[in-house]
Amino acid sequence: MIRKRYQEAKTGFQLLKSIDADKYLKRIGLGKEDHHFWKQVGKALLCTYTLFGVAWLYNETSPLGWWTLKPRPKEERELAHLYERREFPYPGDAEAMEEFIAKGGMIGTTIGPKGIIETDKDSYNYQKEMQNKKFDQEAMKLWLRMRNEVISELQEKGYDVE
């Protein structure tokens, strides 16, 4: 008589207990003997990120102004205290965006000393003013071209025009 041995199927908690996790963790470098190494790596990452965070915080609130790798010219250093960084609203904040656009948004706003926003004109008037300025420039170019043509024609005919 031949006896067959059947292996009992393990499920749930029995299956979890039967898996040797240390064997698999050791293969990928996470065994018990590697704990000291990973602890040192964690400390190094913590210190590095702390230093970057402190540098970033100092950069944001620095009395020296924005850090750059290039040296700033003397004129810029002398005038840096007059201007502050401009805060723009978060795009998802509808109320702040409406207020920002009503004040002129990026078009038509001028930033004066100490970050005071001078909104003497709204964005529509600013665009209209820019169009008028372009129109005046084109009209001046056309006028000068026509004037020069008339002067050259008169000089060809023999008139002394200055």
CSV table of N, CA and C in Angstrom, one decimal:
chain,number,residue,atom,x,y,z
A,1,MET,N,0.8,-1.2,0.0
A,1,MET,CA,0.0,0.0,0.0
A,1,MET,C,0.9,1.3,0.0
A,2,ILE,N,0.6,2.1,-1.0
A,2,ILE,CA,1.4,3.3,-1.1
A,2,ILE,C,0.6,4.5,-0.5
A,3,ARG,N,1.3,5.1,0.4
A,3,ARG,CA,0.7,6.3,1.0
A,3,ARG,C,1.2,7.5,0.3
A,4,LYS,N,0.2,8.3,0.0
A,4,LYS,CA,0.5,9.6,-0.6
A,4,LYS,C,0.5,10.7,0.5
A,5,ARG,N,1.5,11.5,0.5
A,5,ARG,CA,1.6,12.6,1.5
A,5,ARG,C,1.1,13.8,0.8
A,6,TYR,N,0.1,14.4,1.4
A,6,TYR,CA,-0.4,15.7,0.9
A,6,TYR,C,0.1,16.8,1.8
A,7,GLN,N,0.5,17.9,1.1
A,7,GLN,CA,0.9,19.1,1.9
A,7,GLN,C,-0.3,19.9,2.1
A,8,GLU,N,-0.4,20.3,3.4
A,8,GLU,CA,-1.6,21.1,3.7
A,8,GLU,C,-1.4,22.5,3.2
A,9,ALA,N,-2.5,23.0,2.5
A,9,ALA,CA,-2.5,24.3,1.9
A,9,ALA,C,-2.5,25.4,3.1
A,10,LYS,N,-1.6,26.3,3.0
A,10,LYS,CA,-1.5,27.4,4.0
A,10,LYS,C,-2.2,28.6,3.4
A,11,THR,N,-3.1,29.2,4.2
A,11,THR,CA,-3.7,30.4,3.7
A,11,THR,C,-3.8,31.4,4.9
A,12,GLY,N,-3.9,32.6,4.6
A,12,GLY,CA,-4.1,33.7,5.6
A,12,GLY,C,-2.9,33.8,6.5
A,13,PHE,N,-3.1,33.7,7.8
A,13,PHE,CA,-2.1,34.0,8.8
A,13,PHE,C,-1.0,32.9,8.8
A,14,GLN,N,-1.4,31.6,8.5
A,14,GLN,CA,-0.5,30.5,8.5
A,14,GLN,C,0.5,30.8,7.3
A,15,LEU,N,0.1,31.3,6.2
A,15,LEU,CA,0.9,31.6,5.1
A,15,LEU,C,1.9,32.7,5.4
A,16,LEU,N,1.4,33.7,6.1
A,16,LEU,CA,2.3,34.8,6.5
A,16,LEU,C,3.4,34.4,7.4
A,17,LYS,N,3.1,33.5,8.4
A,17,LYS,CA,4.0,33.0,9.3
A,17,LYS,C,5.1,32.1,8.7
A,18,SER,N,4.7,31.4,7.6
A,18,SER,CA,5.6,30.5,7.0
A,18,SER,C,6.6,31.2,6.0
A,19,ILE,N,6.4,32.4,5.6
A,19,ILE,CA,7.3,33.1,4.7
A,19,ILE,C,8.4,33.6,5.5
A,20,ASP,N,9.6,33.3,5.1
A,20,ASP,CA,10.8,33.8,5.8
A,20,ASP,C,11.3,35.1,5.2
A,21,ALA,N,10.8,36.2,5.8
A,21,ALA,CA,11.0,37.6,5.2
A,21,ALA,C,12.5,38.0,5.3
A,22,ASP,N,13.2,37.5,6.3
A,22,ASP,CA,14.6,37.9,6.5
A,22,ASP,C,15.4,37.4,5.3
A,23,LYS,N,15.1,36.2,4.8
A,23,LYS,CA,15.8,35.6,3.7
A,23,LYS,C,15.7,36.5,2.5
A,24,TYR,N,14.5,37.0,2.2
A,24,TYR,CA,14.3,37.9,1.0
A,24,TYR,C,14.9,39.3,1.2
A,25,LEU,N,14.8,39.8,2.4
A,25,LEU,CA,15.3,41.1,2.7
A,25,LEU,C,16.8,41.1,2.7
A,26,LYS,N,17.4,40.0,3.1
A,26,LYS,CA,18.9,39.9,3.1
A,26,LYS,C,19.4,39.9,1.7
A,27,ARG,N,18.7,39.3,0.7
A,27,ARG,CA,19.1,39.3,-0.7
A,27,ARG,C,19.1,40.7,-1.3
A,28,ILE,N,18.2,41.6,-0.9
A,28,ILE,CA,18.2,42.9,-1.5
A,28,ILE,C,18.9,44.0,-0.6
A,29,GLY,N,19.6,43.5,0.4
A,29,GLY,CA,20.4,44.4,1.2
A,29,GLY,C,19.7,45.1,2.3
A,30,LEU,N,18.7,44.5,2.8
A,30,LEU,CA,17.9,45.0,3.9
A,30,LEU,C,17.9,44.1,5.1
A,31,GLY,N,18.9,43.2,5.3
A,31,GLY,CA,18.9,42.3,6.4
A,31,GLY,C,19.3,42.9,7.7
A,32,LYS,N,19.3,42.1,8.8
A,32,LYS,CA,19.6,42.7,10.1
A,32,LYS,C,21.0,43.3,10.2
A,33,GLU,N,22.0,42.7,9.4
A,33,GLU,CA,23.3,43.2,9.5
A,33,GLU,C,23.5,44.5,8.7
A,34,ASP,N,22.5,44.9,7.9
A,34,ASP,CA,22.5,46.1,7.1
A,34,ASP,C,21.8,47.3,7.8
A,35,HIS,N,21.2,47.1,9.0
A,35,HIS,CA,20.5,48.1,9.7
A,35,HIS,C,21.4,49.3,10.0
A,36,HIS,N,22.6,49.1,10.4
A,36,HIS,CA,23.5,50.2,10.8
A,36,HIS,C,23.8,51.1,9.6
A,37,PHE,N,24.0,50.4,8.4
A,37,PHE,CA,24.3,51.2,7.2
A,37,PHE,C,23.1,52.1,6.8
A,38,TRP,N,21.9,51.5,6.8
A,38,TRP,CA,20.7,52.3,6.5
A,38,TRP,C,20.4,53.4,7.5
A,39,LYS,N,20.7,53.1,8.7
A,39,LYS,CA,20.6,54.2,9.8
A,39,LYS,C,21.5,55.4,9.4
A,40,GLN,N,22.7,55.1,9.0
A,40,GLN,CA,23.6,56.1,8.7
A,40,GLN,C,23.2,56.9,7.4
A,41,VAL,N,22.6,56.2,6.5
A,41,VAL,CA,22.1,56.8,5.2
A,41,VAL,C,20.9,57.7,5.6
A,42,GLY,N,20.1,57.2,6.5
A,42,GLY,CA,18.9,58.1,6.9
A,42,GLY,C,19.4,59.3,7.6
A,43,LYS,N,20.4,59.2,8.5
A,43,LYS,CA,20.9,60.4,9.2
A,43,LYS,C,21.5,61.4,8.2
A,44,ALA,N,22.2,60.9,7.2
A,44,ALA,CA,22.9,61.7,6.2
A,44,ALA,C,21.8,62.5,5.4
A,45,LEU,N,20.7,61.7,5.0
A,45,LEU,CA,19.7,62.4,4.2
A,45,LEU,C,19.0,63.4,5.1
A,46,LEU,N,18.7,63.1,6.3
A,46,LEU,CA,18.0,64.1,7.2
A,46,LEU,C,18.9,65.3,7.4
A,47,CYS,N,20.2,65.2,7.6
A,47,CYS,CA,21.0,66.4,7.7
A,47,CYS,C,21.1,67.2,6.4
A,48,THR,N,21.2,66.5,5.3
A,48,THR,CA,21.3,67.2,4.0
A,48,THR,C,20.0,68.0,3.7
A,49,TYR,N,18.8,67.3,3.9
A,49,TYR,CA,17.6,68.0,3.7
A,49,TYR,C,17.4,69.2,4.7
A,50,THR,N,17.9,69.0,5.9
A,50,THR,CA,17.7,70.1,6.9
A,50,THR,C,18.6,71.3,6.4
A,51,LEU,N,19.8,71.0,6.0
A,51,LEU,CA,20.6,72.1,5.5
A,51,LEU,C,20.0,72.8,4.3
A,52,PHE,N,19.5,72.0,3.3
A,52,PHE,CA,18.8,72.6,2.2
A,52,PHE,C,17.6,73.4,2.6
A,53,GLY,N,16.8,72.9,3.6
A,53,GLY,CA,15.7,73.7,4.1
A,53,GLY,C,16.0,75.0,4.7
A,54,VAL,N,17.1,75.0,5.5
A,54,VAL,CA,17.5,76.2,6.2
A,54,VAL,C,18.0,77.2,5.2
A,55,ALA,N,18.8,76.7,4.2
A,55,ALA,CA,19.3,77.6,3.1
A,55,ALA,C,18.1,78.2,2.3
A,56,TRP,N,17.1,77.4,2.0
A,56,TRP,CA,15.9,77.8,1.3
A,56,TRP,C,15.2,78.9,2.1
A,57,LEU,N,15.0,78.6,3.4
A,57,LEU,CA,14.3,79.5,4.3
A,57,LEU,C,15.0,80.9,4.4
A,58,TYR,N,16.4,80.8,4.6
A,58,TYR,CA,17.2,82.0,4.6
A,58,TYR,C,17.1,82.7,3.3
A,59,ASN,N,17.0,82.0,2.2
A,59,ASN,CA,16.9,82.6,0.9
A,59,ASN,C,15.6,83.4,0.7
A,60,GLU,N,14.5,82.8,1.3
A,60,GLU,CA,13.2,83.5,1.2
A,60,GLU,C,13.1,84.7,2.1
A,61,THR,N,13.8,84.7,3.2
A,61,THR,CA,13.6,85.8,4.2
A,61,THR,C,14.9,86.5,4.4
A,62,SER,N,15.9,86.4,3.5
A,62,SER,CA,17.2,86.9,3.6
A,62,SER,C,17.2,88.5,3.6
A,63,PRO,N,17.9,89.1,4.5
A,63,PRO,CA,18.0,90.6,4.3
A,63,PRO,C,19.0,91.0,3.2
A,64,LEU,N,19.7,90.0,2.7
A,64,LEU,CA,20.7,90.3,1.6
A,64,LEU,C,20.0,90.3,0.2
A,65,GLY,N,18.8,89.9,0.1
A,65,GLY,CA,18.1,89.8,-1.2
A,65,GLY,C,18.2,88.4,-1.7
A,66,TRP,N,17.8,88.3,-3.0
A,66,TRP,CA,17.8,87.0,-3.7
A,66,TRP,C,19.2,86.5,-4.0
A,67,TRP,N,19.5,85.3,-3.6
A,67,TRP,CA,20.9,84.7,-3.9
A,67,TRP,C,21.0,84.5,-5.4
A,68,THR,N,22.2,84.8,-5.9
A,68,THR,CA,22.5,84.5,-7.2
A,68,THR,C,24.0,84.0,-7.3
A,69,LEU,N,24.3,83.3,-8.3
A,69,LEU,CA,25.7,82.8,-8.4
A,69,LEU,C,26.6,83.9,-9.0
A,70,LYS,N,25.9,84.8,-9.8
A,70,LYS,CA,26.7,85.9,-10.4
A,70,LYS,C,26.7,87.1,-9.4
A,71,PRO,N,27.7,87.8,-9.3
A,71,PRO,CA,27.7,89.0,-8.5
A,71,PRO,C,26.8,90.1,-9.1
A,72,ARG,N,26.1,90.8,-8.3
A,72,ARG,CA,25.2,91.8,-8.8
A,72,ARG,C,26.0,93.1,-8.9
A,73,PRO,N,25.6,93.9,-9.9
A,73,PRO,CA,26.3,95.2,-10.1
A,73,PRO,C,26.0,96.1,-8.9
A,74,LYS,N,26.9,97.1,-8.8
A,74,LYS,CA,26.8,98.1,-7.6
A,74,LYS,C,25.5,98.8,-7.6
A,75,GLU,N,25.0,99.2,-8.8
A,75,GLU,CA,23.7,100.0,-8.9
A,75,GLU,C,22.6,99.1,-8.4
A,76,GLU,N,22.6,97.9,-8.8
A,76,GLU,CA,21.5,97.0,-8.4
A,76,GLU,C,21.5,96.7,-6.9
A,77,ARG,N,22.7,96.6,-6.3
A,77,ARG,CA,22.8,96.4,-4.8
A,77,ARG,C,22.3,97.6,-4.1
A,78,GLU,N,22.6,98.8,-4.6
A,78,GLU,CA,22.2,100.0,-3.9
A,78,GLU,C,20.7,100.2,-4.0
A,79,LEU,N,20.1,99.8,-5.1
A,79,LEU,CA,18.6,100.0,-5.2
A,79,LEU,C,17.8,98.8,-4.8
A,80,ALA,N,18.4,97.7,-4.3
A,80,ALA,CA,17.7,96.5,-4.0
A,80,ALA,C,16.7,96.7,-2.8
A,81,HIS,N,17.1,97.5,-1.9
A,81,HIS,CA,16.2,97.7,-0.7
A,81,HIS,C,14.9,98.5,-1.1
A,82,LEU,N,14.9,99.1,-2.3
A,82,LEU,CA,13.7,99.8,-2.6
A,82,LEU,C,12.5,98.9,-3.1
A,83,TYR,N,12.9,97.7,-3.6
A,83,TYR,CA,11.8,96.9,-4.2
A,83,TYR,C,11.7,95.6,-3.4
A,84,GLU,N,10.5,95.1,-3.3
A,84,GLU,CA,10.1,93.9,-2.7
A,84,GLU,C,9.6,92.9,-3.7
A,85,ARG,N,9.6,91.6,-3.4
A,85,ARG,CA,9.0,90.7,-4.3
A,85,ARG,C,7.5,90.8,-4.4
A,86,ARG,N,7.0,90.6,-5.5
A,86,ARG,CA,5.5,90.7,-5.8
A,86,ARG,C,4.9,89.4,-5.6
A,87,GLU,N,3.8,89.4,-4.8
A,87,GLU,CA,3.1,88.2,-4.5
A,87,GLU,C,1.9,88.0,-5.5
A,88,PHE,N,1.9,86.9,-6.2
A,88,PHE,CA,0.8,86.7,-7.2
A,88,PHE,C,-0.1,85.7,-6.6
A,89,PRO,N,-1.4,85.8,-6.9
A,89,PRO,CA,-2.4,84.9,-6.3
A,89,PRO,C,-2.3,83.5,-6.8
A,90,TYR,N,-2.7,82.5,-6.0
A,90,TYR,CA,-2.7,81.1,-6.5
A,90,TYR,C,-3.8,80.9,-7.6
A,91,PRO,N,-3.5,80.3,-8.7
A,91,PRO,CA,-4.5,80.2,-9.8
A,91,PRO,C,-5.8,79.6,-9.4
A,92,GLY,N,-5.8,78.7,-8.4
A,92,GLY,CA,-7.1,78.1,-8.0
A,92,GLY,C,-8.0,79.0,-7.2
A,93,ASP,N,-7.4,80.1,-6.6
A,93,ASP,CA,-8.2,81.0,-5.7
A,93,ASP,C,-8.9,82.0,-6.6
A,94,ALA,N,-10.2,81.7,-6.9
A,94,ALA,CA,-11.0,82.5,-7.8
A,94,ALA,C,-11.1,84.0,-7.3
A,95,GLU,N,-11.4,84.1,-6.1
A,95,GLU,CA,-11.6,85.5,-5.5
A,95,GLU,C,-10.4,86.3,-5.6
A,96,ALA,N,-9.2,85.7,-5.2
A,96,ALA,CA,-8.0,86.5,-5.3
A,96,ALA,C,-7.6,86.8,-6.7
A,97,MET,N,-7.9,85.8,-7.7
A,97,MET,CA,-7.5,86.1,-9.1
A,97,MET,C,-8.4,87.2,-9.6
A,98,GLU,N,-9.7,87.3,-9.3
A,98,GLU,CA,-10.6,88.4,-9.7
A,98,GLU,C,-10.0,89.7,-9.2
A,99,GLU,N,-9.6,89.7,-7.9
A,99,GLU,CA,-9.1,91.0,-7.3
A,99,GLU,C,-7.8,91.4,-8.0
A,100,PHE,N,-7.0,90.4,-8.3
A,100,PHE,CA,-5.7,90.7,-9.0
A,100,PHE,C,-5.9,91.2,-10.4
A,101,ILE,N,-6.9,90.6,-11.1
A,101,ILE,CA,-7.2,91.1,-12.5
A,101,ILE,C,-7.8,92.5,-12.4
A,102,ALA,N,-8.7,92.7,-11.4
A,102,ALA,CA,-9.4,94.0,-11.3
A,102,ALA,C,-8.4,95.1,-11.0
A,103,LYS,N,-7.3,94.8,-10.3
A,103,LYS,CA,-6.3,95.8,-10.1
A,103,LYS,C,-5.4,96.0,-11.3
A,104,GLY,N,-5.5,95.2,-12.3
A,104,GLY,CA,-4.7,95.3,-13.5
A,104,GLY,C,-3.9,94.1,-13.8
A,105,GLY,N,-3.8,93.2,-12.9
A,105,GLY,CA,-3.1,92.0,-13.1
A,105,GLY,C,-1.6,92.3,-13.5
A,106,MET,N,-1.1,91.6,-14.4
A,106,MET,CA,0.3,91.8,-14.8
A,106,MET,C,0.4,93.0,-15.8
A,107,ILE,N,-0.7,93.1,-16.6
A,107,ILE,CA,-0.7,94.2,-17.6
A,107,ILE,C,-1.2,95.5,-16.9
A,108,GLY,N,-0.5,96.5,-17.0
A,108,GLY,CA,-0.9,97.8,-16.6
A,108,GLY,C,-0.5,98.1,-15.1
A,109,THR,N,0.1,97.2,-14.4
A,109,THR,CA,0.5,97.5,-13.1
A,109,THR,C,2.0,97.9,-13.1
A,110,THR,N,2.3,98.9,-12.3
A,110,THR,CA,3.7,99.3,-12.1
A,110,THR,C,4.0,99.2,-10.6
A,111,ILE,N,5.1,98.7,-10.3
A,111,ILE,CA,5.5,98.5,-9.0
A,111,ILE,C,6.5,99.6,-8.6
A,112,GLY,N,6.1,100.4,-7.7
A,112,GLY,CA,7.0,101.5,-7.2
A,112,GLY,C,7.8,101.1,-6.1
A,113,PRO,N,8.5,102.1,-5.5
A,113,PRO,CA,9.4,101.8,-4.3
A,113,PRO,C,8.6,101.1,-3.2
A,114,LYS,N,9.3,100.3,-2.5
A,114,LYS,CA,8.8,99.5,-1.4
A,114,LYS,C,7.6,98.6,-1.8
A,115,GLY,N,7.5,98.2,-3.0
A,115,GLY,CA,6.5,97.3,-3.4
A,115,GLY,C,5.1,97.8,-3.5
A,116,ILE,N,4.9,99.1,-3.5
A,116,ILE,CA,3.6,99.7,-3.6
A,116,ILE,C,3.1,99.6,-5.0
A,117,ILE,N,2.0,99.0,-5.2
A,117,ILE,CA,1.4,98.8,-6.5
A,117,ILE,C,0.6,100.0,-6.9
A,118,GLU,N,1.0,100.6,-7.9
A,118,GLU,CA,0.3,101.8,-8.4
A,118,GLU,C,-0.6,101.4,-9.5
A,119,THR,N,-1.9,101.4,-9.2
A,119,THR,CA,-2.9,101.0,-10.3
A,119,THR,C,-3.7,102.2,-10.7
A,120,ASP,N,-3.1,103.1,-11.4
A,120,ASP,CA,-3.8,104.3,-11.8
A,120,ASP,C,-4.6,104.0,-13.1
A,121,LYS,N,-4.4,102.9,-13.7
A,121,LYS,CA,-5.1,102.5,-14.9
A,121,LYS,C,-5.4,101.0,-14.8
A,122,ASP,N,-6.6,100.7,-15.4
A,122,ASP,CA,-6.9,99.3,-15.4
A,122,ASP,C,-6.4,98.7,-16.7
A,123,SER,N,-6.5,97.4,-16.8
A,123,SER,CA,-5.8,96.7,-17.9
A,123,SER,C,-6.4,97.1,-19.3
A,124,TYR,N,-7.7,97.3,-19.3
A,124,TYR,CA,-8.3,97.7,-20.6
A,124,TYR,C,-7.7,99.0,-21.1
A,125,ASN,N,-7.7,100.0,-20.2
A,125,ASN,CA,-7.2,101.3,-20.5
A,125,ASN,C,-5.7,101.2,-20.9
A,126,TYR,N,-5.0,100.4,-20.2
A,126,TYR,CA,-3.5,100.2,-20.5
A,126,TYR,C,-3.4,99.7,-21.9
A,127,GLN,N,-4.1,98.7,-22.3
A,127,GLN,CA,-4.0,98.1,-23.7
A,127,GLN,C,-4.4,99.2,-24.7
A,128,LYS,N,-5.4,100.0,-24.4
A,128,LYS,CA,-5.9,101.0,-25.3
A,128,LYS,C,-4.8,102.1,-25.5
A,129,GLU,N,-4.1,102.4,-24.3
A,129,GLU,CA,-3.0,103.4,-24.4
A,129,GLU,C,-1.9,102.8,-25.2
A,130,MET,N,-1.6,101.5,-25.0
A,130,MET,CA,-0.5,100.9,-25.8
A,130,MET,C,-0.8,101.0,-27.3
A,131,GLN,N,-2.0,100.7,-27.7
A,131,GLN,CA,-2.4,100.7,-29.1
A,131,GLN,C,-2.3,102.2,-29.6
A,132,ASN,N,-2.7,103.1,-28.8
A,132,ASN,CA,-2.6,104.5,-29.2
A,132,ASN,C,-1.1,104.9,-29.4
A,133,LYS,N,-0.3,104.4,-28.5
A,133,LYS,CA,1.1,104.8,-28.6
A,133,LYS,C,1.7,104.2,-29.9
A,134,LYS,N,1.4,102.9,-30.2
A,134,LYS,CA,1.8,102.3,-31.4
A,134,LYS,C,1.3,103.0,-32.7
A,135,PHE,N,0.1,103.4,-32.6
A,135,PHE,CA,-0.5,104.2,-33.7
A,135,PHE,C,0.2,105.5,-33.9
A,136,ASP,N,0.5,106.2,-32.8
A,136,ASP,CA,1.2,107.5,-33.0
A,136,ASP,C,2.6,107.2,-33.5
A,137,GLN,N,3.3,106.2,-33.1
A,137,GLN,CA,4.6,105.9,-33.7
A,137,GLN,C,4.6,105.6,-35.2
A,138,GLU,N,3.6,104.8,-35.6
A,138,GLU,CA,3.5,104.5,-37.0
A,138,GLU,C,3.1,105.8,-37.8
A,139,ALA,N,2.3,106.7,-37.2
A,139,ALA,CA,1.9,107.9,-37.9
A,139,ALA,C,3.2,108.8,-38.0
A,140,MET,N,4.0,108.8,-37.0
A,140,MET,CA,5.2,109.6,-37.0
A,140,MET,C,6.2,109.1,-38.1
A,141,LYS,N,6.3,107.8,-38.2
A,141,LYS,CA,7.2,107.2,-39.2
A,141,LYS,C,6.7,107.6,-40.6
A,142,LEU,N,5.4,107.4,-40.8
A,142,LEU,CA,4.8,107.8,-42.1
A,142,LEU,C,5.0,109.2,-42.4
A,143,TRP,N,4.8,110.1,-41.5
A,143,TRP,CA,5.0,111.5,-41.7
A,143,TRP,C,6.4,111.9,-42.0
A,144,LEU,N,7.4,111.3,-41.3
A,144,LEU,CA,8.8,111.5,-41.6
A,144,LEU,C,9.1,111.0,-43.0
A,145,ARG,N,8.6,109.9,-43.4
A,145,ARG,CA,8.9,109.3,-44.7
A,145,ARG,C,8.4,110.2,-45.8
A,146,MET,N,7.1,110.7,-45.6
A,146,MET,CA,6.5,111.6,-46.6
A,146,MET,C,7.3,112.9,-46.7
A,147,ARG,N,7.7,113.4,-45.5
A,147,ARG,CA,8.4,114.7,-45.5
A,147,ARG,C,9.7,114.6,-46.2
A,148,ASN,N,10.4,113.5,-45.9
A,148,ASN,CA,11.7,113.2,-46.6
A,148,ASN,C,11.6,113.1,-48.1
A,149,GLU,N,10.5,112.4,-48.6
A,149,GLU,CA,10.3,112.3,-50.0
A,149,GLU,C,10.0,113.7,-50.6
A,150,VAL,N,9.2,114.5,-50.0
A,150,VAL,CA,8.9,115.8,-50.5
A,150,VAL,C,10.2,116.7,-50.5
A,151,ILE,N,11.0,116.6,-49.5
A,151,ILE,CA,12.3,117.4,-49.5
A,151,ILE,C,13.2,116.9,-50.6
A,152,SER,N,13.3,115.6,-50.8
A,152,SER,CA,14.2,115.1,-51.8
A,152,SER,C,13.7,115.5,-53.2
A,153,GLU,N,12.4,115.5,-53.4
A,153,GLU,CA,11.8,115.9,-54.7
A,153,GLU,C,12.1,117.4,-55.0
A,154,LEU,N,12.0,118.2,-53.9
A,154,LEU,CA,12.2,119.7,-54.1
A,154,LEU,C,13.7,119.9,-54.3
A,155,GLN,N,14.6,119.2,-53.6
A,155,GLN,CA,16.0,119.3,-53.9
A,155,GLN,C,16.4,118.9,-55.3
A,156,GLU,N,15.7,117.9,-55.8
A,156,GLU,CA,16.0,117.5,-57.2
A,156,GLU,C,15.6,118.5,-58.2
A,157,LYS,N,14.5,119.3,-57.9
A,157,LYS,CA,14.1,120.4,-58.8
A,157,LYS,C,14.9,121.6,-58.6
A,158,GLY,N,15.8,121.7,-57.6
A,158,GLY,CA,16.7,122.8,-57.5
A,158,GLY,C,16.4,123.7,-56.3
A,159,TYR,N,15.4,123.4,-55.5
A,159,TYR,CA,15.0,124.3,-54.4
A,159,TYR,C,16.0,123.9,-53.2
A,160,ASP,N,16.3,125.0,-52.4
A,160,ASP,CA,17.2,124.8,-51.3
A,160,ASP,C,16.2,124.6,-50.0
A,161,VAL,N,16.1,123.4,-49.6
A,161,VAL,CA,15.2,123.1,-48.5
A,161,VAL,C,16.0,122.4,-47.4
A,162,GLU,N,15.9,123.0,-46.2
A,162,GLU,CA,16.6,122.4,-45.1
A,162,GLU,C,15.8,121.7,-44.1
